[in-house]
XYZ file of C-alpha atoms in Angstrom:
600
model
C 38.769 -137.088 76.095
C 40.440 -133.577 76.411
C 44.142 -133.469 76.807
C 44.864 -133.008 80.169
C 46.285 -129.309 81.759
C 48.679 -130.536 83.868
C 47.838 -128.201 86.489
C 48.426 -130.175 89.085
C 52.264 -131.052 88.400
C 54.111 -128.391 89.753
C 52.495 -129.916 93.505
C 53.655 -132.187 95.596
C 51.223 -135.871 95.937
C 50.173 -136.060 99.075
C 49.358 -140.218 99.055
C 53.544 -141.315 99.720
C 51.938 -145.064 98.639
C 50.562 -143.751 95.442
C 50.025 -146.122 93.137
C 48.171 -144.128 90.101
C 49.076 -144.031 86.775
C 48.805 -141.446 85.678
C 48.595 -138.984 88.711
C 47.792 -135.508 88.865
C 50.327 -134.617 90.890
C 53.494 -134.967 90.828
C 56.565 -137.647 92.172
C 59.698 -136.279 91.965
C 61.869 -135.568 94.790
C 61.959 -132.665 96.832
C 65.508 -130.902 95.855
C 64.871 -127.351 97.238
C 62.405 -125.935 99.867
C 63.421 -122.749 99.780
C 60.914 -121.096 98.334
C 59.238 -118.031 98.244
C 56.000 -118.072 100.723
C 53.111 -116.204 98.599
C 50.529 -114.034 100.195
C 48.482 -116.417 99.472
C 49.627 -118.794 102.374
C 47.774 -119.734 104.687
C 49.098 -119.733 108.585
C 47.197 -121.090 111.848
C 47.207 -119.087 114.659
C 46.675 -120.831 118.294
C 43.124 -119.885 117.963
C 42.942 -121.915 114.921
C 41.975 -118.758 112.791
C 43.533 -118.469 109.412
C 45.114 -115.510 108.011
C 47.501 -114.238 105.196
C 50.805 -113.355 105.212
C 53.548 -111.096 103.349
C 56.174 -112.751 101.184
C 59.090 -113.727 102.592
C 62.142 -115.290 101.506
C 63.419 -118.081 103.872
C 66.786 -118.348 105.207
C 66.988 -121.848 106.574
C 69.442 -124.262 104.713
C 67.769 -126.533 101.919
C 70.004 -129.485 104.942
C 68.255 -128.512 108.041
C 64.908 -128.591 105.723
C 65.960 -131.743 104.643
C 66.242 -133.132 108.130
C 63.614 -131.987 109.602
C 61.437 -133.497 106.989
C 63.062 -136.897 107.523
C 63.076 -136.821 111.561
C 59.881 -138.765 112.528
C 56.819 -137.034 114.337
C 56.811 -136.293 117.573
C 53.514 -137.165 118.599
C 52.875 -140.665 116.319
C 51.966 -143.777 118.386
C 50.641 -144.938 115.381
C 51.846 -148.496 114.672
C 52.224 -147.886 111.092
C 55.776 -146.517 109.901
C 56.161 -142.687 110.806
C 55.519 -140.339 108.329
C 57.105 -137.393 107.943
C 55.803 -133.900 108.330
C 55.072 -132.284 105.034
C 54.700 -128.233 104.933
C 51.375 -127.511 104.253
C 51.908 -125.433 101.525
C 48.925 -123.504 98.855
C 50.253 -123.584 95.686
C 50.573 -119.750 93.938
C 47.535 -120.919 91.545
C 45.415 -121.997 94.066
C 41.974 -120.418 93.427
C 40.246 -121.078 97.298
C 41.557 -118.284 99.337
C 40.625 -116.952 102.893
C 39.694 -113.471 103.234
C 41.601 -112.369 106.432
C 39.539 -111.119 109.521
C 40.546 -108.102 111.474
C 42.073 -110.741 114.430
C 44.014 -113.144 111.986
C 45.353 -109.899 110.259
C 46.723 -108.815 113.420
C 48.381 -112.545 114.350
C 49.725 -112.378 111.154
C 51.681 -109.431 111.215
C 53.052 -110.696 114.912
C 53.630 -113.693 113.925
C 56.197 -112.123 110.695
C 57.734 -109.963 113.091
C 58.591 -112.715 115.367
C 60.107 -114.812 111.707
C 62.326 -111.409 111.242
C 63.462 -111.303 114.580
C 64.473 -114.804 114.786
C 65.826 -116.432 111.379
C 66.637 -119.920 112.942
C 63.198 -120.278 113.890
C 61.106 -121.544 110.524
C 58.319 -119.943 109.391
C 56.558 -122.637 107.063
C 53.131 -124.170 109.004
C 53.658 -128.006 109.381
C 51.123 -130.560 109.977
C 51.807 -134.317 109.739
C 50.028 -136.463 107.445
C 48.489 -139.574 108.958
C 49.069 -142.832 106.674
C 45.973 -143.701 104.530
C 44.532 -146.967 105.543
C 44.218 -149.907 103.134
C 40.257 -150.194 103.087
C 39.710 -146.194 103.337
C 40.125 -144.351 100.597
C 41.472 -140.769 100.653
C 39.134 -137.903 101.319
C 39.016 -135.426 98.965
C 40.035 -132.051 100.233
C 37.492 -130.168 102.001
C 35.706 -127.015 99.891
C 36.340 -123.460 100.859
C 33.863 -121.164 99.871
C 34.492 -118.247 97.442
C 32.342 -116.149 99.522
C 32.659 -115.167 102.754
C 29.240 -116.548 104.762
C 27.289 -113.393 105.898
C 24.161 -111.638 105.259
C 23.758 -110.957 101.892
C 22.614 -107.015 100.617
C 20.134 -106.920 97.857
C 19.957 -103.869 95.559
C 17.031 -101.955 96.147
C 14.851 -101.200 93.224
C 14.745 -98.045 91.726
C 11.951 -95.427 93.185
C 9.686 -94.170 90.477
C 9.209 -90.437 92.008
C 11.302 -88.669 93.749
C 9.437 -85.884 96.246
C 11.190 -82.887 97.387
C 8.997 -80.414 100.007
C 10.964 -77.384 98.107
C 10.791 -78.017 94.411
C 9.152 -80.151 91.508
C 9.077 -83.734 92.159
C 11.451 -85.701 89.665
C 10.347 -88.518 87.323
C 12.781 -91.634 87.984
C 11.379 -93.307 84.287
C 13.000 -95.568 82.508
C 12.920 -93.536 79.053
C 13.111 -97.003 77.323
C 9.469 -97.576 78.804
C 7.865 -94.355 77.779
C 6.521 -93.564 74.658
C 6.756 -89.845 75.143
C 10.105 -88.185 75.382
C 11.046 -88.178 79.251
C 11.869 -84.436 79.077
C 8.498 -83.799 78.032
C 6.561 -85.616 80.768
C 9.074 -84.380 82.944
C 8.180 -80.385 81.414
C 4.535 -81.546 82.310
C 5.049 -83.098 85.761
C 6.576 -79.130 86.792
C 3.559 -77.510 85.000
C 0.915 -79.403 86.736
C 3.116 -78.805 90.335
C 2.979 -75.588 89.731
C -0.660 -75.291 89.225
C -1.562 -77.739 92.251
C 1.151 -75.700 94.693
C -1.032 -72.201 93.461
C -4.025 -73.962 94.136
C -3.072 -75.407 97.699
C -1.726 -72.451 98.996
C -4.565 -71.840 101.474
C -4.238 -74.783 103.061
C -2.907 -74.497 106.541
C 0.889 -75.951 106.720
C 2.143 -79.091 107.956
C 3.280 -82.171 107.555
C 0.681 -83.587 105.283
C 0.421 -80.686 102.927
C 4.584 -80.376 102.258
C 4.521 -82.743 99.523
C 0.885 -82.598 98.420
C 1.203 -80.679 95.450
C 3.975 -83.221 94.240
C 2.333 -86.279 95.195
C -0.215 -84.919 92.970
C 1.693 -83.738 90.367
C 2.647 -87.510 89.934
C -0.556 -89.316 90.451
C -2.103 -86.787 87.660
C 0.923 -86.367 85.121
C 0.391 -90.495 85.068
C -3.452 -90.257 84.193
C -2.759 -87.724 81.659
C -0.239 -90.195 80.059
C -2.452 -93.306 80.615
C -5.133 -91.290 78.638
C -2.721 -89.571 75.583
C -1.303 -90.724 72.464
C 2.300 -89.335 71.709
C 0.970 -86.524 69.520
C -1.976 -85.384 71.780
C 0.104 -85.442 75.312
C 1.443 -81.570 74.777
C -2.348 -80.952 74.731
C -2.568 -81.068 78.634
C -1.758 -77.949 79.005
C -4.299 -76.159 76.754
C -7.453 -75.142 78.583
C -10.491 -76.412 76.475
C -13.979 -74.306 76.995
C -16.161 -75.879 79.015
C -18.696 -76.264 76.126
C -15.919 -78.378 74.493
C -15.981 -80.888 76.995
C -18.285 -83.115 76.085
C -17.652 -83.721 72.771
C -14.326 -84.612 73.408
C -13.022 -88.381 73.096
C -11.471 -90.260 76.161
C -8.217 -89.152 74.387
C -8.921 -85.161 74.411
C -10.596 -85.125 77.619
C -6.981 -86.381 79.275
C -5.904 -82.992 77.222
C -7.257 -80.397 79.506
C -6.263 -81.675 82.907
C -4.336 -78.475 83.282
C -7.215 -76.361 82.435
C -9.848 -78.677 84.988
C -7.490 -77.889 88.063
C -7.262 -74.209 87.694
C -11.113 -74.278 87.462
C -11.603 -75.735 90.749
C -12.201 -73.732 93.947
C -9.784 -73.219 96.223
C -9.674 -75.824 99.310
C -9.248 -74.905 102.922
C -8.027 -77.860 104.109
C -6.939 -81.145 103.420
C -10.505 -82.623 103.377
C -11.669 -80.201 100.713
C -13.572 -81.852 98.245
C -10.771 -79.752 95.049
C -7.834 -81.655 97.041
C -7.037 -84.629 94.582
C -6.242 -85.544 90.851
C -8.806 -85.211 88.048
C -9.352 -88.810 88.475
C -9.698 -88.922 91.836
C -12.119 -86.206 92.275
C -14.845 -87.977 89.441
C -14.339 -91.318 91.102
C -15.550 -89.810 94.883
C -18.389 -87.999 92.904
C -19.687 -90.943 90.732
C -18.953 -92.732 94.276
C -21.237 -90.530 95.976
C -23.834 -90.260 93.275
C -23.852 -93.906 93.785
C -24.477 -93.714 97.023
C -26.975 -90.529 97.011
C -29.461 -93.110 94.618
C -29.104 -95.927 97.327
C -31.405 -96.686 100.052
C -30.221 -96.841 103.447
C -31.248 -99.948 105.638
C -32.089 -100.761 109.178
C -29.132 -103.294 109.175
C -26.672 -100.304 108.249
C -27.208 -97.984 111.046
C -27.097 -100.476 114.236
C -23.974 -98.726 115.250
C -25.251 -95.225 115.103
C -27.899 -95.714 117.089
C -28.081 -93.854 120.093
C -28.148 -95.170 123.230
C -31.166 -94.336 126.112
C -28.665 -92.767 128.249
C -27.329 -90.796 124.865
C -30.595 -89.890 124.734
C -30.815 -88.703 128.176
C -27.191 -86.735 127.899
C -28.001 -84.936 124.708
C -31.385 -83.580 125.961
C -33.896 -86.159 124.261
C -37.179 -87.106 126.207
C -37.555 -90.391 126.898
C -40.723 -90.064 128.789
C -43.848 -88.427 128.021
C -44.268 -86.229 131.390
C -47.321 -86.412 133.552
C -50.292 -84.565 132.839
C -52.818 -84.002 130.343
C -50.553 -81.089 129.008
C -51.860 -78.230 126.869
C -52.609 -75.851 130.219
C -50.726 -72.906 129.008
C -50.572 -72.848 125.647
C -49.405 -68.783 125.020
C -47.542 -66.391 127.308
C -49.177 -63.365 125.689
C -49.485 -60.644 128.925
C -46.739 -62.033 130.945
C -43.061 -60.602 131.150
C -40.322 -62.099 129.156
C -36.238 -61.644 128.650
C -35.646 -61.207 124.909
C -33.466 -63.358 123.496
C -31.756 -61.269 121.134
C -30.931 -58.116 122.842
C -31.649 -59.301 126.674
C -33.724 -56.452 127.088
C -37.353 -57.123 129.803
C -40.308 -56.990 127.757
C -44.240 -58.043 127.670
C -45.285 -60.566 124.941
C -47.946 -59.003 123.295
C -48.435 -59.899 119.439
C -49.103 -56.933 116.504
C -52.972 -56.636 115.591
C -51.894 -54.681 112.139
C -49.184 -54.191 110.056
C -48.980 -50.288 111.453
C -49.130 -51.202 115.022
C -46.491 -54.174 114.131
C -43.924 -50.667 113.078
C -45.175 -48.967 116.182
C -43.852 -51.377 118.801
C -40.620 -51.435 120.894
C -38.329 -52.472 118.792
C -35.334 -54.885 119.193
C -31.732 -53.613 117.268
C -29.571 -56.596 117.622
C -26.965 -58.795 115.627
C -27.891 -61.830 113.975
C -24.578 -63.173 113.101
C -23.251 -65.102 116.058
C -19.978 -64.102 117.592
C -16.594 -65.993 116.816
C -12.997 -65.545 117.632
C -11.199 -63.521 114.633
C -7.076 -63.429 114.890
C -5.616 -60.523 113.414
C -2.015 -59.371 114.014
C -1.710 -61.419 117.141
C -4.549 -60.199 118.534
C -7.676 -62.028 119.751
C -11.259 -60.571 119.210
C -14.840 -61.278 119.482
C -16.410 -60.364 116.217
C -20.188 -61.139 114.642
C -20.285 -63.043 111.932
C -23.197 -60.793 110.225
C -21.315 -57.498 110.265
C -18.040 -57.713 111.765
C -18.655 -55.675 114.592
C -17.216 -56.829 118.257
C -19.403 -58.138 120.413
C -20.756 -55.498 122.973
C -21.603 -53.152 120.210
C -24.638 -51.808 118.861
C -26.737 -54.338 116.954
C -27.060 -54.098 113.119
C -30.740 -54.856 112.438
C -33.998 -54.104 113.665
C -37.136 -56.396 114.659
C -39.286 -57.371 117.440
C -38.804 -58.958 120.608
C -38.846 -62.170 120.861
C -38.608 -65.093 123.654
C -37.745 -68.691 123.533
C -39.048 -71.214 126.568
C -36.073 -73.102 128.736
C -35.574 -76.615 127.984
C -38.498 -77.464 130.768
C -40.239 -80.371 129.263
C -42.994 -79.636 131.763
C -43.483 -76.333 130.279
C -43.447 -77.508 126.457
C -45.930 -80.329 127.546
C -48.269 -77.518 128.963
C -48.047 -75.560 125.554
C -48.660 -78.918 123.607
C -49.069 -82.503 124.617
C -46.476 -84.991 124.120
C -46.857 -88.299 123.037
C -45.082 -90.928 122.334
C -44.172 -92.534 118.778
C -45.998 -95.975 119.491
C -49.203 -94.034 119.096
C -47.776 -93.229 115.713
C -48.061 -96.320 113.160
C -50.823 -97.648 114.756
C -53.850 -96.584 112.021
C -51.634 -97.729 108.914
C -50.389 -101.350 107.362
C -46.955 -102.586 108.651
C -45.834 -102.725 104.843
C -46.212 -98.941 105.064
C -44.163 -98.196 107.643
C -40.508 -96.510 106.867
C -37.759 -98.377 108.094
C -35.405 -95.297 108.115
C -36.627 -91.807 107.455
C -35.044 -88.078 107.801
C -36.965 -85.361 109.098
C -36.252 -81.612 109.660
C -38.593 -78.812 111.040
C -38.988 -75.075 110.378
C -39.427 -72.614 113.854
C -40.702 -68.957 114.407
C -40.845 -66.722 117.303
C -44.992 -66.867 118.485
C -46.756 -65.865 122.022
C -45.849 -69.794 122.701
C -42.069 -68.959 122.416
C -40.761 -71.187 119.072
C -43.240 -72.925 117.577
C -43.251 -75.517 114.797
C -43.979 -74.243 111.506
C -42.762 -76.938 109.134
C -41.957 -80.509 108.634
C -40.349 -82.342 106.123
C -39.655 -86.247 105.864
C -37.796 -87.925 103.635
C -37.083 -92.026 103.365
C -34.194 -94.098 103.340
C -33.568 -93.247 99.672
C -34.383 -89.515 99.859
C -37.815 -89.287 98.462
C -39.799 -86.508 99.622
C -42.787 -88.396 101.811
C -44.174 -85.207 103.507
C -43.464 -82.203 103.345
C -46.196 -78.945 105.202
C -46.227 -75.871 106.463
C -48.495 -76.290 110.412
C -50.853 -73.840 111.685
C -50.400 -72.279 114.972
C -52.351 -73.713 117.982
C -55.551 -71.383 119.010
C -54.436 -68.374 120.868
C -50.849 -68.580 120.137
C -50.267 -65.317 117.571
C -46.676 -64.988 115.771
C -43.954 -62.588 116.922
C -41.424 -63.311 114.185
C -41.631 -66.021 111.095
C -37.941 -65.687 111.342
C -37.183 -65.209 107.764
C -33.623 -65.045 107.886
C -33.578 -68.618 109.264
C -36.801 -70.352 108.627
C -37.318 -69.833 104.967
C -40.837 -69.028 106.103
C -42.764 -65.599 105.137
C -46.684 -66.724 106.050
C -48.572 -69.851 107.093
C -51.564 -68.840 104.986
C -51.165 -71.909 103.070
C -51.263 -73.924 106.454
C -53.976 -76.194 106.235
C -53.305 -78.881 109.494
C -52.359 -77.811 113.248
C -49.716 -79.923 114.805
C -52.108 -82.672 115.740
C -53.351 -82.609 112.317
C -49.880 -83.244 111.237
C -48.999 -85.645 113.824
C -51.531 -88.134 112.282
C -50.721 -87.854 109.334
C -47.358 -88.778 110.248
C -48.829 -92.206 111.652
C -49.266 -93.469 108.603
C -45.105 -93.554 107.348
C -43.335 -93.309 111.278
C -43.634 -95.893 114.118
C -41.749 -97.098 117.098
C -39.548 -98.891 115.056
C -38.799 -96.502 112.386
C -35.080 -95.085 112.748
C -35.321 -91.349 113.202
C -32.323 -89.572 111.346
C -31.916 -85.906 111.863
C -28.812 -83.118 113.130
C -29.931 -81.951 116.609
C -32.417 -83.644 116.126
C -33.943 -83.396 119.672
C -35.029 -79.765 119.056
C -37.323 -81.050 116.310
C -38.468 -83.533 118.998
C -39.570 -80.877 121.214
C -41.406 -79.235 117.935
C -43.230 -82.671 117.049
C -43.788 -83.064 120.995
C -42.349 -86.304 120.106
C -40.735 -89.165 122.286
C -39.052 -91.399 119.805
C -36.384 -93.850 121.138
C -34.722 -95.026 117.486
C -32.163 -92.147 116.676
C -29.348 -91.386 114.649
C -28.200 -87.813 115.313
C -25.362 -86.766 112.559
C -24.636 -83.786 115.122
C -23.314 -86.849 117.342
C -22.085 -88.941 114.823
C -19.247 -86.221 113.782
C -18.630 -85.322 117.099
C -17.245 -81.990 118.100
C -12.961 -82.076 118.311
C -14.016 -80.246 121.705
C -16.046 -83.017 122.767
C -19.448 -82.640 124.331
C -21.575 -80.161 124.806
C -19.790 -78.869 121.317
C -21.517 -80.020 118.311
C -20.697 -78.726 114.460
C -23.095 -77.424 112.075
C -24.724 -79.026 109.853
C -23.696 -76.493 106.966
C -19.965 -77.071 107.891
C -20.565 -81.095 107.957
C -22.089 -81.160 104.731
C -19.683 -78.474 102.949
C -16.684 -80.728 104.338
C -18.170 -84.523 103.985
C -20.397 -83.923 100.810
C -18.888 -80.393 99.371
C -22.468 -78.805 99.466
C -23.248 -75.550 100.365
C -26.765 -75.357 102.326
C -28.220 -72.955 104.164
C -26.710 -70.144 101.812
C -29.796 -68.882 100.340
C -30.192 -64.775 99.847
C -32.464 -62.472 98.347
C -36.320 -64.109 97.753
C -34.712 -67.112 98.972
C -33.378 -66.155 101.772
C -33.459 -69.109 104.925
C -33.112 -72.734 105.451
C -34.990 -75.224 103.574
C -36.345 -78.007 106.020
C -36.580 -80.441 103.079
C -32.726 -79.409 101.816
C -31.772 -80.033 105.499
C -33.239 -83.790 105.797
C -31.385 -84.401 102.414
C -28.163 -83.334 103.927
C -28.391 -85.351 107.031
C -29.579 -88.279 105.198
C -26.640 -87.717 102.650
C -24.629 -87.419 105.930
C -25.395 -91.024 107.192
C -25.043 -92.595 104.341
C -21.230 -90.946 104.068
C -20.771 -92.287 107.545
C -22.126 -95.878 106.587
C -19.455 -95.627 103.599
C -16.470 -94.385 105.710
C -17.148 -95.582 109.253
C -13.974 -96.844 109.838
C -12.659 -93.515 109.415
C -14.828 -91.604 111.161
C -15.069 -92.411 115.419
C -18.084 -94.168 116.432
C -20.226 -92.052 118.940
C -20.547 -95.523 120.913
């Protein structure tokens, strides 16, 4: 056993039958009260809240102490003997004190005024002391807590960046946890802000784009690390050739991060397919060359699939109109309104090549016209030459003429019919379940004709791809270069009905129809089809209907292609590179549809 403290001595027992030996407290007679009260008394107020007061020295005699300690309690109707009151007194070395509260506080400084004012009046807090029975034994004295109950503040952990909309972001690292210096990565982290906020600059301001370039700075001063030794991190910021590339290791390629950004183009918007790390931006390509190899089922495009009064909204036929059709298959002779320059004009096709240069001619502007904001003001400019709109046009070529959206009058230049013809002279197995299609038009005697078709299945083979002959009688105005792709149709070998079954053997009622505006190529086929998935619909138009985007802007945005940007011997659209991009398209949709607004 340890010798004991004696702690305890120096305080009065509390038990007056105490019987112990030894106790921990101590027996001896009370000689003098008059003791200094600590501020670590404890006083009652009539609330019953506790609270601390000052030191003070009292001035009653040790006597009057003396009696009132042996006059018996007031209120005892015990039968036992009376007990005197005892102060209730914390010893100095009492460890369990009360923090005061703002209320006690304030009783306890009224309550010492009161003591100064009035000396006779004592200041010590009495209580009695009821006698212990024989069969109970004494309860110990109740705990105080050291801590004041309450809700209890945690430290939050330490942020690992820290982002600032003006400046650099800031690496919060432990440097115990790095194996390069901090004040290098640190000397990086600026570096590659600075090249991300040079690169970003075009991007329109706001919220989003404030802290971009730092958020960025982060994510790719952390791949670079992830991917260096100690000795080969300063190597970030040298810009490798290109041919070097690939014969880097994992190590070196992590060198020329730097190098890889400043290469990129510059994006537009937030969407662009440069915005990101180095990481990020070979993970969404592998993602998408993933996807670009996959095959696109029936099961995946449910949801896209427009509805028959979609169909009717966005100008689809959903009937084949009455008729045999075919009654007036060319206009040539009659009257028409051009539709480039608006000028009155009789359609009448070229017999030669000299007679083609002797004809009216039509100056006009191919470009269409957009809204260009310069110095606060707001004008309609062309998109081929710049020139506002009312002005003289910038090419030459012939008058042309494209029929109204009367399906009456397309079924008299060509039949409809209706898809479950297709399909019917082929083997279910060879059926498509999803195909993309596109289609090629020039300016004839007919208005626009078809002059290609290309199809493409659900994984984007090419299934058919050929240039149409015109219908007898119909002669061409304008192949349309600029647009079509197309320069001649000697190589034409089918008419449309040719072509049409030939498409019976890959397309039937079932088969789901993908295309972008896809009901003009309807019209072309002089198809009713039912099955569709339109990607001008599915990335609706911020404007809402009858607004639809193109499908060059979709694809640059979505897939970061450029289409439709051919010059010089190939200058036009491709009908086959259009089906890819649609087809593309969808399957983007199918990965991000939960992103994207259903057209439902």
């Amino acid at each position: 056993m340890f010798r004991p403290a004696g702690l305890f001595k120096s305080n009065q027992c509390p038990d007056q039958r105490c019987n112990r030996n030894p106790c921990l407290f101590s027996h001896d007679p009370v000689q003098n009260l008059a003791v200094p009260v600590q501020a670590s008394l404890v006083s009652s107020d009539s609330g019953g809240s506790t609270s601390l007061r000052k030191p003070i020295r009292s001035t009653i005699p040790s006597n009057a102490v003396a009696k009132a300690l042996t006059a018996p309690a007031a209120n005892n109707n015990t039968s036992g003997p009376s007990n005197p009151p005892v102060p209730t007194v914390q010893p100095l070395a009492s460890t369990s004190t009360t923090r005061p509260t703002p209320s006690s506080s304030s009783a306890a400084r009224a309550q010492t005024g009161r003591a100064s004012a009035n000396p006779q009046q004592p200041t010590l807090t009495k209580r009695p002391v009821e006698t212990p029975s024989h069969t109970a034994s004494p309860s110990p004295p109740a705990k105080v807590p050291k801590i004041a109950p309450g809700p209890v503040r945690r430290a939050a952990p330490p942020s690992v960046t820290s982002l600032s909309p003006t400046g650099a972001p800031i690496l919060n690292i432990n440097a115990a946890n790095t194996n390069v210096p901090l004040k290098e990565r640190q000397r990086m982290a600026t570096v590659i802000y600075e090249t991300f906020k040079t690169l970003y600059s075009d991007i329109p301001p706001g919220p989003r784009t404030a802290t971009l370039a730092g958020e960025h700075a982060i994510a790719q001063e952390a791949e670079v690390y992830a991917r260096s030794q100690r000795t080969t991190y300063k190597n970030v910021s040298i810009l490798h050739p290109p041919s070097a590339y690939k014969s880097m290791t994992s190590v070196q390629n992590g060198a020329h991060a730097i190098g890889v950004i400043k290469k990129r183009p510059k994006p537009d918007r937030l969407n662009h397919p440069s915005v990101g790390t180095n990481g990020a931006i070979d993970a969404r390509k592998a993602e998408a060359e993933a996807a670009k190899n996959s095959t696109l089922k029936r099961s995946q495009l449910q949801s896209a699939l427009l509805s028959r009064e979609q169909l009717t909204q966005w100008g689809y036929l959903v009937q084949v109109p009455e008729g045999p059709g075919g009654t007036r298959v060319s206009d040539e002779g009659r009257q028409a309104t051009c539709e480039r320059c608006q000028a009155l004009f009789v359609v009448r096709a070229p017999q030669s090549e000299e007679e083609r240069h002797s004809f009216e001619r039509c100056a006009y502007h191919w470009g269409k016209p957009y809204v260009n904001r310069s110095g606060g003001i707001r004008e309609m400019i062309h998109r081929c030459c710049g020139s506002p709109t009312g002005s003289a046009g910038c090419v030459v070529g012939a008058h042309v003429f494209k029929d109204p959206e009367d399906f009456g009058l397309l079924h008299a230049r060509h039949p409809y019919s209706e898809s479950s013809a297709f399909g019917n002279e082929s083997p279910r197995s060879a059926i498509l379940d999803v195909a993309a299609l596109d289609c090629e038009m020039i300016y004839t005697t007919a208005g626009m004709s078809i002059a290609r078709v290309s199809v493409i299945d659900g994984a984007g083979k090419c299934v058919y791809d050929k240039l149409i002959k015109l219908d007898p009688g119909v002669e061409v105005l304008d192949y349309n270069t600029r647009f079509s792709g197309i320069r001649s149709l000697e190589e034409a070998q089918l008419d449309l009905d040719g072509v049409r079954r030939e498409m019976r053997k890959f397309i039937g009622p079932e088969t789901i129809l993908i295309g972008h505006a896809l009901e003009n190529d309807m019209r072309a086929l002089r198809m009713v089809h039912l099955n569709v998935v339109d990607t001008a619909i599915l990335f609706p138009h911020q404007s809402g209907p009858p607004y639809r985007r193109a499908l060059k802007d979709l694809a640059r945005q979505h897939l970061g292609i450029l289409i439709q940007n051919n010059v010089g011997e190939n200058l036009g659209h491709s009908s086959l590179e259009d089906a890819v991009a649609t087809l593309d398209l969808v399957k983007f949709w199918v990965r991000e549809r939960r992103r994207i607004p259903s057209p439902r």
